[in-house]
Structures are given as C-alpha cells and as structure tokens.
Coordinates of C-alpha atoms and ligand atoms in Angstrom, one line a residue:
X63 CA 16.8 -18.0 2.1
X64 CA 13.5 -16.4 2.3
X65 CA 11.7 -16.1 -1.0
X66 CA 10.5 -12.6 -2.0
X67 CA 6.6 -12.8 -1.9
X68 CA 5.3 -9.3 -1.9
X69 CA 2.6 -9.8 0.6
X70 CA -0.7 -8.1 0.2
X71 CA -4.1 -8.2 2.1
X72 CA -5.9 -9.0 -1.1
X73 CA -3.7 -11.9 -2.0
X74 CA -4.2 -13.5 1.5
X75 CA -7.9 -12.7 1.8
X76 CA -10.6 -15.2 1.1
X77 CA -13.6 -13.5 -0.8
X78 CA -17.1 -14.5 -0.2
X79 CA -19.5 -13.3 -2.9
X80 CA -23.2 -12.2 -2.0
X81 CA -25.9 -12.0 -4.4
X82 CA -28.0 -9.7 -2.1
X83 CA -31.3 -10.5 -3.9
X84 CA -31.0 -14.2 -2.7
X85 CA -29.3 -13.9 0.7
X86 CA -31.7 -12.9 3.4
X87 CA -35.0 -11.2 3.2
X88 CA -36.0 -9.3 6.3
X89 CA -38.9 -7.1 5.1
X90 CA -41.1 -10.1 3.9
X91 CA -41.2 -9.2 0.2
X92 CA -39.4 -12.2 -1.1
X93 CA -36.4 -10.3 -1.9
X94 CA -33.2 -10.2 0.1
X95 CA -31.9 -7.0 1.5
X96 CA -29.0 -5.2 3.2
X97 CA -30.6 -5.6 6.7
X98 CA -30.6 -9.4 5.9
X99 CA -26.9 -9.4 5.1
X100 CA -26.3 -7.3 8.5
X101 CA -28.3 -10.1 10.4
X102 CA -26.0 -12.7 8.9
X103 CA -22.5 -10.9 9.4
X104 CA -21.6 -13.1 12.4
X105 CA -22.3 -16.2 10.3
X106 CA -20.1 -14.7 7.4
X107 CA -17.3 -14.1 10.0
X108 CA -17.6 -17.5 11.4
X109 CA -16.7 -18.9 7.9
X110 CA -13.2 -17.4 8.4
X111 CA -13.5 -15.3 5.1
X112 CA -12.2 -11.8 4.8
X113 CA -13.6 -9.9 2.0
X114 CA -17.2 -9.6 1.0
X115 CA -18.1 -8.9 -2.7
X116 CA -21.5 -7.5 -3.1
X117 CA -23.3 -7.9 -6.4
X118 CA -24.8 -4.4 -7.4
X119 CA -26.9 -2.8 -4.8
X120 CA -27.4 0.5 -6.4
X121 CA -30.8 1.9 -7.6
X122 CA -31.9 0.0 -10.7
X123 CA -35.0 -1.0 -12.6
X124 CA -33.6 -4.6 -12.4
X125 CA -34.0 -5.5 -16.0
X126 CA -30.7 -7.4 -15.4
X127 CA -30.9 -7.7 -11.5
X128 CA -29.0 -4.6 -10.7
X129 CA -26.5 -4.7 -13.7
X130 CA -28.5 -1.8 -15.1
X131 CA -27.9 1.0 -12.8
X132 CA -30.0 4.2 -12.8
X133 CA -28.3 6.0 -9.9
X134 CA -24.7 5.0 -8.9
X135 CA -25.0 7.0 -5.4
X136 CA -28.1 5.5 -4.1
X137 CA -29.3 2.1 -2.8
X138 CA -31.9 0.0 -4.7
X139 CA -35.2 0.6 -2.6
X140 CA -35.8 -3.2 -2.5
X141 CA -32.5 -3.6 -0.7
X142 CA -32.8 -0.6 1.8
X143 CA -31.5 2.7 2.1
X144 CA -28.0 4.5 2.4
X145 CA -28.5 4.3 6.2
X146 CA -28.7 0.5 5.9
X147 CA -25.5 0.5 3.7
X148 CA -23.6 2.6 6.3
X149 CA -24.9 0.2 8.9
X150 CA -23.6 -2.8 7.0
X151 CA -20.2 -1.2 6.3
X152 CA -19.8 -0.3 10.0
X153 CA -20.8 -3.8 11.1
X154 CA -18.2 -5.3 8.6
X155 CA -15.5 -3.0 9.7
X156 CA -16.1 -3.9 13.4
X157 CA -15.7 -7.6 12.6
X158 CA -12.6 -7.0 10.5
X159 CA -14.3 -7.7 7.2
X160 CA -13.6 -5.8 4.0
X161 CA -16.1 -4.9 1.4
X162 CA -15.7 -4.9 -2.4
X163 CA -18.5 -3.3 -4.5
X164 CA -19.6 -4.2 -8.0
X165 CA -18.6 -1.3 -10.5
X166 CA -20.8 -1.6 -13.6
X167 CA -19.7 1.2 -15.8
X168 CA -19.5 -0.3 -19.4
X169 CA -23.2 0.4 -19.5
X170 CA -25.7 2.2 -17.3
X171 CA -29.5 1.8 -17.2
X172 CA -31.6 3.5 -19.9
X173 CA -33.3 5.0 -16.9
X174 CA -30.4 6.7 -15.7
X175 CA -30.6 10.4 -15.9
X176 CA -27.6 10.7 -18.3
X177 CA -29.4 8.5 -20.7
X178 CA -32.8 10.1 -20.4
X179 CA -30.9 13.4 -21.2
X180 CA -28.8 12.0 -24.0
X181 CA -31.8 10.5 -26.0
X182 CA -33.7 13.9 -25.8
X183 CA -31.7 15.7 -28.6
X184 CA -28.7 15.4 -30.7
X185 CA -27.3 18.5 -29.1
X186 CA -28.0 17.6 -25.4
X187 CA -25.0 18.0 -23.2
X188 CA -25.2 14.3 -22.3
X189 CA -25.6 13.2 -26.0
X190 CA -22.0 12.1 -26.1
X191 CA -22.2 10.1 -22.9
X192 CA -23.4 7.1 -25.1
X193 CA -22.8 5.7 -28.4
X194 CA -25.2 7.0 -31.1
X195 CA -25.3 6.1 -34.8
X196 CA -27.3 8.8 -36.7
X197 CA -29.9 6.9 -39.0
X198 CA -29.0 8.9 -42.1
X199 CA -25.8 7.1 -42.2
X200 CA -27.6 3.9 -42.9
X201 CA -27.9 0.7 -40.7
X202 CA -25.1 0.4 -38.3
X203 CA -22.5 -2.3 -38.7
X204 CA -23.4 -5.5 -36.9
X205 CA -22.6 -5.7 -33.2
X206 CA -23.8 -8.5 -31.1
X207 CA -25.8 -8.2 -27.9
X208 CA -25.9 -10.8 -25.2
X209 CA -29.5 -10.2 -23.9
X210 CA -31.2 -9.1 -27.2
X211 CA -33.7 -11.5 -28.8
X212 CA -32.3 -10.5 -32.3
X213 CA -28.8 -10.5 -30.9
X214 CA -28.6 -6.9 -32.2
X215 CA -26.8 -4.5 -30.2
X216 CA -28.1 -1.4 -31.9
X217 CA -31.5 -0.1 -30.9
X218 CA -33.3 2.5 -33.1
X219 CA -34.6 5.4 -31.1
X220 CA -37.3 7.5 -32.9
X221 CA -36.9 10.7 -30.7
X222 CA -33.6 11.6 -32.5
X223 CA -33.7 9.2 -35.5
X224 CA -30.6 7.4 -34.2
X225 CA -29.5 4.1 -32.9
X226 CA -27.8 3.5 -29.5
X227 CA -25.4 0.7 -28.8
X228 CA -26.1 -1.8 -26.1
X229 CA -23.8 -4.9 -25.8
X230 CA -26.2 -6.3 -23.2
X231 CA -30.0 -5.6 -23.0
X232 CA -31.8 -2.8 -24.7
X233 CA -32.0 -1.3 -21.2
X234 CA -28.2 -1.3 -20.8
X235 CA -26.9 1.4 -23.2
X236 CA -23.1 1.3 -23.4
X237 CA -21.3 4.4 -21.9
X238 CA -19.1 6.2 -24.2
X239 CA -15.6 6.0 -22.5
X240 CA -14.1 8.0 -25.4
X241 CA -15.8 11.0 -23.8
X242 CA -13.4 12.3 -21.0
X243 CA -16.5 13.7 -19.2
X244 CA -17.8 10.0 -18.8
X245 CA -14.5 8.8 -17.4
X246 CA -14.4 11.7 -14.8
X247 CA -18.0 10.7 -13.8
X248 CA -16.8 7.1 -13.2
X249 CA -13.9 8.2 -11.2
X250 CA -16.0 10.6 -9.1
X251 CA -18.4 7.9 -8.2
X252 CA -15.7 5.5 -7.4
X253 CA -14.2 8.2 -4.9
X254 CA -17.7 8.6 -3.4
X255 CA -17.6 4.9 -2.3
X256 CA -13.9 4.9 -1.4
X257 CA -14.7 7.8 0.8
X258 CA -17.3 5.9 2.4
X259 CA -14.7 3.3 3.3
X260 CA -15.2 0.8 0.6
X261 CA -12.2 -1.5 0.2
X262 CA -12.5 -2.3 -3.6
X263 CA -14.3 -3.0 -6.8
X264 CA -15.1 -5.9 -8.9
X265 CA -15.3 -4.3 -12.3
X266 CA -18.2 -5.6 -14.5
X267 CA -17.0 -6.4 -18.3
X268 CA -14.3 -3.8 -17.7
X269 CA -12.5 -5.5 -20.9
X270 CA -15.3 -4.0 -23.1
X271 CA -15.2 -0.3 -22.1
X272 CA -13.0 0.9 -25.1
X273 CA -14.7 0.9 -28.5
X274 CA -13.4 1.7 -32.0
X275 CA -16.0 4.4 -32.5
X276 CA -15.8 4.2 -36.3
X277 CA -17.6 0.8 -35.7
X278 CA -15.7 -1.0 -38.4
X279 CA -17.1 -4.5 -39.5
X280 CA -15.8 -7.3 -37.2
X281 CA -12.2 -8.2 -38.6
X282 CA -12.1 -11.5 -40.1
X283 CA -9.3 -12.7 -37.7
X284 CA -12.0 -13.0 -35.0
X285 CA -13.8 -15.6 -37.0
X286 CA -17.3 -14.4 -35.9
X287 CA -16.3 -14.5 -32.2
X288 CA -17.4 -11.2 -30.9
X289 CA -16.3 -11.5 -27.1
X290 CA -12.6 -11.4 -27.9
X291 CA -13.2 -8.5 -30.4
X292 CA -15.2 -6.6 -27.7
X293 CA -12.4 -7.0 -25.2
X294 CA -9.6 -5.6 -27.5
X295 CA -10.7 -2.1 -27.6
X296 CA -7.8 0.4 -28.7
X297 CA -7.7 2.5 -25.5
X298 CA -8.6 0.0 -23.0
X299 CA -5.2 0.0 -21.2
X300 CA -5.0 3.9 -21.4
X301 CA -8.3 4.1 -19.5
X302 CA -7.4 1.6 -16.8
X303 CA -4.0 3.4 -16.2
X304 CA -5.8 6.7 -16.2
X305 CA -8.4 5.1 -13.7
X306 CA -5.5 3.9 -11.6
X307 CA -3.7 7.3 -11.6
X308 CA -6.8 9.3 -10.8
X309 CA -8.5 7.2 -8.2
X310 CA -7.2 3.8 -7.2
X311 CA -3.7 4.8 -6.4
X312 CA -4.9 7.0 -3.7
X313 CA -6.4 4.2 -1.7
X314 CA -5.4 0.9 -0.4
X315 CA -8.0 -1.0 -2.4
X316 CA -8.4 -4.1 -4.2
X317 CA -9.6 -4.5 -7.9
X318 CA -10.6 -7.4 -9.7
X319 CA -11.7 -6.9 -13.3
X320 CA -14.2 -9.1 -15.0
X321 CA -12.5 -9.8 -18.2
X322 CA -14.4 -12.0 -20.9
X323 CA -12.5 -12.4 -24.0
X324 CA -9.1 -11.7 -22.5
X325 CA -6.8 -14.7 -23.4
X326 CA -3.8 -15.7 -21.4
X327 CA -1.1 -14.0 -23.7
X328 CA -2.7 -10.7 -22.6
X329 CA -2.9 -11.4 -19.0
X330 CA 0.0 -9.4 -17.7
X331 CA -1.1 -6.2 -19.6
X332 CA -3.8 -6.1 -16.9
X333 CA -2.0 -7.0 -13.8
X334 CA 1.7 -6.5 -14.0
X335 CA 2.3 -4.3 -11.0
X336 CA 4.6 -2.0 -13.0
X337 CA 1.8 -1.0 -15.4
X338 CA -0.4 0.2 -12.6
X339 CA -3.6 -1.0 -13.7
X340 CA -5.6 -3.6 -11.8
X341 CA -4.7 -6.1 -9.2
X342 CA -6.5 -9.2 -10.5
X343 CA -9.0 -10.2 -13.1
X344 CA -11.3 -13.1 -13.8
X345 CA -10.6 -15.0 -16.9
X346 CA -13.2 -17.4 -18.4
X347 CA -11.0 -20.3 -19.8
X348 CA -12.5 -22.7 -17.0
X349 CA -16.1 -21.4 -17.6
X350 CA -15.8 -22.3 -21.3
X351 CA -14.3 -25.8 -20.7
X352 CA -17.7 -27.7 -20.8
X353 CA -19.3 -25.2 -23.2
X354 CA -19.8 -25.4 -27.1
X355 CA -17.3 -23.6 -29.1
X356 CA -17.9 -19.9 -28.8
X357 CA -21.1 -20.4 -26.9
X358 CA -20.9 -19.0 -23.5
X359 CA -24.4 -20.5 -22.4
X360 CA -24.6 -23.8 -24.3
X361 CA -23.3 -26.9 -23.0
X362 CA -20.8 -28.9 -25.1
X363 CA -21.9 -32.5 -26.2
X364 CA -18.9 -34.1 -25.0
X365 CA -18.0 -34.2 -21.3
X366 CA -15.2 -32.1 -20.0
X367 CA -11.7 -33.9 -19.2
X368 CA -9.7 -33.3 -16.1
X369 CA -6.5 -33.2 -18.1
X370 CA -8.0 -29.9 -19.6
X371 CA -9.0 -28.6 -16.2
X372 CA -5.5 -29.1 -15.1
X373 CA -4.1 -27.5 -18.1
X374 CA -6.0 -24.3 -17.7
X375 CA -4.9 -23.8 -14.1
X376 CA -1.4 -24.8 -14.6
X377 CA -1.1 -22.4 -17.5
X378 CA -2.7 -19.5 -15.8
X379 CA -0.7 -20.2 -12.5
X380 CA 2.6 -19.9 -14.7
X381 CA 1.7 -16.7 -16.0
X382 CA 1.5 -15.0 -12.6
X383 CA 4.4 -16.9 -11.1
X384 CA 6.7 -14.0 -11.2
X385 CA 4.4 -10.9 -11.8
X386 CA 0.8 -10.0 -11.3
X387 CA -1.7 -12.2 -9.2
X388 CA -4.4 -14.5 -10.1
X389 CA -8.1 -15.0 -9.1
X390 CA -9.7 -18.4 -8.5
X391 CA -13.3 -19.2 -8.8
X392 CA -15.5 -22.3 -9.8
X393 CA -18.9 -20.6 -9.9
X394 CA -20.6 -17.1 -9.6
X395 CA -23.8 -15.5 -10.3
X396 CA -23.5 -16.1 -14.1
X397 CA -22.5 -19.9 -13.9
X398 CA -24.2 -22.9 -12.4
X399 CA -23.2 -24.3 -9.0
X400 CA -19.7 -25.8 -8.6
X401 CA -20.6 -29.0 -7.1
X402 CA -23.2 -29.8 -9.8
X403 CA -20.7 -28.8 -12.5
X404 CA -17.3 -29.8 -11.5
X405 CA -18.2 -32.3 -8.8
X406 CA -21.2 -34.6 -8.5
X407 CA -24.3 -33.7 -6.6
X408 CA -25.7 -37.2 -6.4
X409 CA -26.4 -38.3 -2.7
X410 CA -23.3 -40.6 -2.7
X411 CA -20.7 -38.1 -4.0
X412 CA -22.1 -34.7 -3.0
X413 CA -20.2 -34.4 0.5
X414 CA -17.0 -35.4 -1.0
X415 CA -17.0 -33.6 -4.1
X416 CA -18.2 -30.2 -2.6
X417 CA -15.4 -30.4 0.0
X418 CA -12.8 -31.6 -2.7
X419 CA -13.6 -28.5 -4.6
X420 CA -13.2 -26.3 -1.7
X421 CA -9.9 -27.8 -0.9
X422 CA -8.8 -27.1 -4.5
X423 CA -9.8 -23.4 -4.4
X424 CA -8.2 -23.0 -0.9
X425 CA -4.8 -24.7 -1.9
X426 CA -4.1 -22.9 -5.1
X427 CA -2.1 -19.7 -5.6
X428 CA -4.4 -16.8 -6.5
X429 CA -7.1 -15.2 -4.3
X430 CA -10.1 -17.8 -3.9
X431 CA -13.5 -16.4 -4.5
X432 CA -16.5 -18.5 -2.9
X433 CA -20.0 -17.8 -3.9
X434 CA -22.7 -17.7 -1.2
X435 CA -24.0 -21.2 -0.5
X436 CA -20.8 -22.9 -1.9
X437 CA -19.7 -23.3 1.8
X438 CA -22.7 -25.7 2.4
X439 CA -22.6 -27.3 -1.0
X440 CA -25.7 -25.6 -2.5
X441 CA -26.5 -27.4 -6.0
X442 CA -28.2 -26.7 -9.3
X443 CA -32.0 -26.1 -8.9
X444 CA -32.5 -27.6 -12.4
X445 CA -35.8 -25.8 -13.4
X446 CA -38.0 -27.6 -16.1
X447 CA -40.3 -24.9 -17.1
X448 CA -39.7 -21.6 -18.7
X449 CA -42.2 -20.0 -16.1
X450 CA -39.8 -20.8 -13.3
X451 CA -36.9 -18.7 -14.8
X452 CA -36.4 -15.0 -13.9
X453 CA -33.2 -14.3 -15.7
X454 CA -33.4 -12.1 -18.8
X455 CA -30.7 -14.2 -20.3
X456 CA -32.7 -17.5 -20.3
X457 CA -36.1 -15.7 -21.1
X458 CA -34.7 -13.8 -24.1
X459 CA -32.8 -16.8 -25.4
X460 CA -36.0 -18.7 -25.1
X461 CA -37.8 -16.0 -27.0
X462 CA -35.1 -16.2 -29.8
X463 CA -35.5 -19.9 -30.2
X464 CA -39.2 -19.7 -30.2
X465 CA -39.0 -16.9 -33.1
X466 CA -36.7 -19.0 -35.1
X467 CA -38.6 -22.2 -34.7
X468 CA -35.7 -23.8 -32.8
X469 CA -35.7 -26.8 -30.4
X470 CA -37.3 -25.6 -27.3
X471 CA -36.9 -29.0 -25.4
X472 CA -33.2 -29.0 -26.2
X473 CA -32.9 -25.5 -25.0
X474 CA -34.7 -26.3 -21.7
X475 CA -32.6 -29.3 -21.1
X476 CA -29.5 -27.1 -21.6
X477 CA -30.8 -24.4 -19.2
X478 CA -31.1 -27.2 -16.5
X479 CA -27.3 -27.4 -16.5
X480 CA -26.3 -24.1 -17.7
X481 CA -28.7 -21.3 -16.6
X482 CA -27.5 -18.5 -14.5
X483 CA -30.6 -19.0 -12.2
X484 CA -29.1 -22.2 -10.9
X485 CA -26.7 -20.1 -9.0
X486 CA -29.4 -17.4 -7.9
X487 CA -31.6 -19.5 -5.8
X488 CA -32.2 -18.2 -2.3
X489 CA -29.6 -19.0 0.4
X490 CA -30.5 -22.2 2.5
X491 CA -30.4 -21.2 6.0
X492 CA -32.4 -23.8 7.8
X493 CA -35.3 -26.2 7.6
X494 CA -38.1 -23.6 8.1
X495 CA -40.4 -22.5 5.2
X496 CA -38.4 -21.1 2.2
X497 CA -35.1 -22.3 3.8
X498 CA -35.3 -19.3 6.3
X499 CA -34.8 -17.0 3.5
X500 CA -38.1 -15.2 3.5
X501 CA -41.6 -15.4 5.1
X502 CA -42.9 -14.5 1.6
X503 CA -42.8 -16.3 -1.7
X504 CA -39.2 -15.8 -2.8
X505 CA -38.5 -14.1 -5.9
X506 CA -36.8 -17.3 -7.3
X507 CA -38.0 -20.7 -6.3
X508 CA -35.8 -22.2 -3.2
X509 CA -34.1 -25.5 -4.1
X510 CA -36.1 -28.0 -2.2
X511 CA -33.0 -30.0 -1.0
X512 CA -32.8 -27.4 1.9
X513 CA -34.9 -30.1 3.6
X514 CA -32.3 -32.7 3.1
X515 CA -29.4 -31.4 4.9
X516 CA -28.2 -28.7 2.5
X517 CA -28.8 -25.8 4.9
X518 CA -26.6 -23.9 7.2
X519 CA -28.4 -24.7 10.4
X520 CA -28.2 -28.5 10.0
X521 CA -24.7 -28.4 9.0
X522 CA -23.8 -26.2 12.0
X523 CA -24.7 -28.9 14.3
X524 CA -22.9 -31.6 12.4
X525 CA -19.0 -31.7 12.9
X526 CA -18.5 -33.6 9.6
X527 CA -20.6 -31.2 7.5
X528 CA -19.6 -29.6 4.3
X529 CA -19.8 -26.3 6.2
X530 CA -17.5 -27.4 9.1
X531 CA -15.0 -28.8 6.6
X532 CA -14.9 -25.5 4.8
X533 CA -14.1 -23.6 8.0
X534 CA -11.3 -26.2 8.7
X535 CA -9.8 -25.8 5.2
X536 CA -9.9 -22.0 5.4
X537 CA -7.8 -22.3 8.7
X538 CA -5.4 -24.6 6.7
X539 CA -5.0 -21.9 4.2
X540 CA -4.4 -19.3 6.8
X541 CA -1.9 -21.4 8.8
X542 CA 0.1 -22.2 5.6
X543 CA 1.6 -19.3 3.8
X544 CA 3.0 -21.8 1.3
X545 CA -0.5 -22.5 0.3
X546 CA -1.0 -18.8 -0.7
X547 CA 2.4 -17.8 -2.2
X548 CA 4.2 -21.1 -2.8
X549 CA 5.3 -22.3 -6.1
X550 CA 2.8 -24.7 -7.9
X551 CA 3.9 -27.8 -9.7
X552 CA 1.7 -30.3 -11.4
X553 CA 2.2 -33.9 -10.8
X554 CA 0.3 -36.7 -12.7
X555 CA -0.3 -34.4 -15.7
X556 CA -1.9 -37.1 -17.8
X557 CA -4.1 -38.7 -15.1
X558 CA -7.8 -38.3 -15.9
X559 CA -8.9 -39.1 -12.3
X560 CA -6.7 -37.4 -10.0
X561 CA -5.4 -33.8 -10.0
X562 CA -2.2 -33.5 -8.0
X563 CA 0.1 -30.8 -7.5
X564 CA 2.8 -29.5 -5.0
X565 CA 3.1 -26.2 -3.3
X566 CA 6.5 -25.1 -2.1
X567 CA 8.0 -22.1 -0.4
X568 CA 11.1 -21.5 1.8
X569 CA 12.1 -25.3 1.9
X570 CA 8.4 -26.3 2.8
X571 CA 6.4 -28.7 0.4
X572 CA 3.0 -29.8 0.3
X573 CA 1.3 -32.2 -1.9
X574 CA -2.4 -31.8 -2.9
X575 CA -4.3 -34.8 -4.1
X576 CA -7.8 -34.4 -5.4
X577 CA -9.8 -37.2 -6.9
X578 CA -12.3 -36.2 -9.5
X579 CA -13.5 -39.9 -9.8
X580 CA -16.5 -41.7 -8.8
X581 CA -14.3 -44.8 -8.2
X582 CA -11.7 -45.6 -5.8
X583 CA -8.3 -44.8 -7.3
X584 CA -4.6 -45.4 -6.5
X585 CA -1.8 -43.0 -7.7
X586 CA 2.0 -43.2 -7.5
X587 CA 3.9 -40.1 -7.4
X588 CA 7.2 -40.7 -9.2
X589 CA 8.1 -37.2 -10.3
X590 CA 9.3 -36.0 -6.8
X591 CA 11.0 -37.8 -4.1
X592 CA 10.2 -37.5 -0.4
X593 CA 10.7 -39.8 2.6
X594 CA 7.6 -38.9 4.5
X595 CA 4.1 -37.6 3.8
X596 CA 2.2 -36.2 6.8
X597 CA -1.5 -35.5 6.5
X598 CA -2.6 -32.1 6.9
X599 CA -6.3 -32.4 6.2
X600 CA -8.6 -34.9 4.3
X601 CA -12.4 -35.1 3.7
X602 CA -12.4 -38.9 4.0
X603 CA -10.5 -41.7 5.7
X604 CA -7.0 -42.5 4.7
X605 CA -5.9 -46.0 3.9
X606 CA -2.1 -46.5 4.1
X607 CA -0.6 -48.3 1.2
X608 CA 2.6 -49.3 2.9
X609 CA 4.5 -47.3 0.2
X610 CA 5.5 -43.7 0.9
X611 CA 4.6 -42.4 -2.7
X612 CA 1.6 -44.5 -3.4
X613 CA -1.8 -43.1 -2.3
X614 CA -5.2 -44.6 -2.2
X615 CA -8.0 -42.2 -2.9
X616 CA -11.8 -42.7 -2.2
X617 CA -14.2 -41.2 -4.7
X618 CA -13.8 -37.4 -4.8
X619 CA -11.4 -37.6 -1.9
X620 CA -9.1 -34.6 -1.1
X621 CA -5.9 -34.9 0.8
X622 CA -3.1 -32.4 1.6
X623 CA 0.2 -33.8 2.9
X624 CA 3.4 -32.0 4.1
X625 CA 6.3 -33.7 2.5
X626 CA 9.7 -34.3 4.3
Ligands
TEU927 O1 -21.3 -10.6 -17.1 C1 -20.6 -10.3 -18.4 C2 -20.7 -11.5 -19.3 O2 -20.3 -11.3 -20.5 C3 -21.1 -12.7 -18.8 O3 -22.5 -12.7 -18.9 C4 -20.6 -13.9 -19.4 O4 -21.2 -15.2 -19.1 C5 -19.1 -14.0 -19.1 O5 -18.4 -12.9 -19.2 C6 -18.3 -15.1 -20.0 O6 -18.1 -14.7 -21.2 C7 -21.5 -9.4 -16.3 C8 -22.3 -9.8 -15.1 O7 -21.4 -10.6 -14.5 C9 -23.6 -10.1 -15.4 O8 -24.3 -10.7 -14.5 C10 -24.3 -9.2 -16.2 O9 -25.5 -9.6 -16.7 C11 -23.6 -8.6 -17.4 O10 -22.1 -8.4 -17.0 C12 -24.0 -7.2 -17.9 O11 -23.9 -6.3 -16.7

C-alpha cells in the first residue's frame, strides 16, 4: 500500500540562502549586489537547489545589514534597483528556481516614513504604528533588547516625551501589530511582492509580533529568560491566521517563520495544516546546544554531545511525523559556519566532515536550508581584533563589556567561535584577489583559506571536491522520495561517535550512518534486521567487515545504504 505523503514543492525543494552583501560584487564598491547574483545564477542552478532565500534587499540604512527596513517596496541602493530585481526574478524563473524573500515586520527602521511620522507628535496618524510609553507614566517596565548596549528595549524620545520599544537596536523600533492598520500595511506589502511573482517569505522573528500592550513585569515563570516570553504574545496566532486568510491563501507560496523562543510543545500551533498559519518554522534548539544556558551568543564551557544532537533532531522529527512539516539547517547568517561548529575544519577532517554534514541535511525529513558557501565547505574566519568585526551584535556587546569592566579577552575568544560575522565573509569564488568576490576592498574581510582550495573554481575542476559531493548528494535526495518523506527511526541512540537512522517508505528502507568522530569506529546495528546493505553514496572508501550489520567508518565518514 502506498503511504499518504501529501506532496508539496516546498517540502521537496532544497533551499539555498544568499546573504546578498557577501555574494558577488559587480560595481566595485566591496559590497555584493543583485547583478552579482544574476551573474551567478547558472552556478546556483548547477548545484541542484530549487529555492533561493534572499536576506533582506530592501532600502535600509543598514544598522543591522538590511534587517532595519526604511522602504519595503524599494531595493537598497547598494544592491541595485527594482529593474535589477525584476531581472533577477526573471532569470530565476527561466531556470526554474523559486524566490523566497525575507519579511522583516516585527520592526522597521527608525528611518521608515511611518516612524518618522510617528515620533513627530502624540496625535500624528502614525503614532499608533509603534509602541510608545508616555514619560508621565514613569519608567517603563523592563524589556530586553538584543543589540542595545544597556540591553534596554525602551528608548526615550525627547520630541514627544515618551519611550519607544525596540527589541533589537535603537534603530529598529517594534511595529505595533495590535493596530489593524499596521497589519493591513504588512499584508499590502506582501501582496506587492507576490504580485511580482515572489514565491514566499522567510519571516523574521515572527514569533515576537504580538505584545501584551499593558507591558506587565516579566512573569516569574520565565525565570529571567526573555526570548520565550517575547515569543508567547497573546494574539500571535490570531495574527498569523489573519495573515494567511488575507494574503497567503491566495497564492501558491511557501512560508517559513523564524521562531526563536518557540518550544517543541508549541510547534504544531504554527504548522498544523488545519490551522492555516505557516508551512514551516525554524526552531533554535540545535543553535542552543553549544551555548551557555539562556545565552544565544555565548559558548558553553562544556563541549556539546552527539547524543543530545540526535535527541533534538529525533524529537523534532517526531512532532512533524503526522502533521506539519519541519525545516533543517546547520548554520545561517546569525550563526557560525556548520563545518567549524558541528564538524571539524582542520585540514585532516575538513573534507569528510563538510560532506558528512551535507549528507545529514539531505537525508533527513524536513526541508533542507543551505547557506551560501556551505556547498564548498566555507569555514569560520575567526577574527582576532574588534576592528575586524562589522556586526552590530558583536560591536555593541563589546561596548557593554567595556562599560561594565568585563573580560574583553574572554569576549573576543568567544566571538572567534560564536560571532555572526563568521558566517558573513565574502563568498569564495576563485583564487583571484579577494576570492573573486570584489575588485575593491570587501566590506568584511575574506577568509584567506580561499587560496587553499576552499573556493568554487578549484573545486569545480576536482571530481572529489566538497562541491561535487554536494551535487551528487542533492541528486541522491531527488532520486529517493523516501529520503524526503520517509519515516525516520533512530538507531544507536546512545552512541557518542556515530549518528545512525533509517528512512522508510512503501517497503523501501535506507540506513544512514554519520561519523562525528576523529577516529575510525565500528558499529553494529542490532535494532533492525536486514539481509543485505547496498551502498548508495559515501564520502570515503568502504571497508567490508564480513558481517552484514557491522560497519567500519573512517573519521567523519557518511554512508547511505539501501537495506534488503
Ligand atoms: O534574528 C533574530 C534573533 O533573535 C537572532 O538574532 C537569534 O540569534 C536567534 O533568533 C536565536 O535566538 C533575526 C535575523 O535573523 C537577524 O539577522 C536580525 O539581526 C534580527 O532578526 C533582527 O531583525
């Protein structure tokens, strides 16, 4: 009997995320642009991916690299014009690629016309587009801000003697979703892009949009952790349903919400099809695995454990086994490079661990999201001086520590592993100056290892490169519907070296074995029985052990077998 799998393009597609600032500069100003992406469309198509997610390309003063939008219907001048955008979209359509844009509507830029108006007077028609706290009510109740040196989300504005709320930087005031006019503005701008032919949105901190506008003190149950509190606003799901009804339901589009603070028990509230809210969302359980408790950007003292890594993925897979759908990612523009973080970027283990991690994402249920450069195994840049960083997050946390007389050296050591800029260095295209990214000095320093084989051109020529393995593995996913929709079952749950699981659908069964170890390991699979294991793909040589259920794995080896 055929299992019912409810096929959808956004479940079968593979996403390639582009940070436009860092992809390809064509104007010679050291900043990537839309023409640069257009130039590289054939390369992107050659990877076998289906969907491009673009980080924000709208007009912005770039306090937070485009996450502070001053005009939702225009293109950032550094990136090009609307004509360039239309050309990009047409070029993508021609090649059968879909485009997902970033929707940043928890906040706008303080340079957006709405905020410029809002701050003018208390009776301005746009006053209620943002959260204001009149000073005569006293100091507003504590709210935390990500990028504020004092971590204070309330900024006093003299002009109207009131404070405005900004959960991110002072230049990112939070929009007031409680105002129906704001919601209508958002739906209108979404329509604007859908009418152009855009295929979906990744929704920035969408879990934060609803606020209790009485601004009570943080309830004790949250134990000082503000991210889960921010993500649990009273009207969140009303707004998502309204958005779906008003706009999303009219188009065949994909939605993926960024949902920091949303725990697994709340997952289906967002993506259960019957609720008609979102298709998928990003959870952050994995991103917290190697971080200090409650500290998104500080490394934990203890190394992370593979058993915990497995548990996170097994638990999340189970939630979406019958309803909803998951998303899979190992890095993005906010988190360090996957091979440096979950693999091993030493010369000896770089190739195997980069390809092993690709095998993982491409053999799990849930839509895989790759981040530009992941296909060639780009690594963390590990800046040592504060002057090398460009990210407001690192720079402002540095200032906080300086102000409080904290340990600057410890902070810089932490940022080497944890900073967002690790993931934002220019794409490594070839061995020419600045890795072929730009003829001018890049906005963020290039990782020097582009000269040592970590670049697309060199890997293009090499049949056994990370890049060419990626292409092969993408094809393996496409050729095996089981790897997309099949049931997932963990084997070897307590093994700290090897992650093993099976995927099965309609009588077909595959075994995936992934070594996370720097040593050779042998595993015996006793949980399931099979007579034969036929190799589908591996990133290293296979050494037969003479026993059907015993496997020897080289350091960071990945292998997928079909079981009979
Ligand atoms: O990130 C939101 C955010 O909270 C992350 O910084 C955080 O690391 C993660 O959610 C784990 O808790 C989004 C964007 O991705 C980021 O680049 C922006 O700076 C931010 O929103 C503000 O728009």
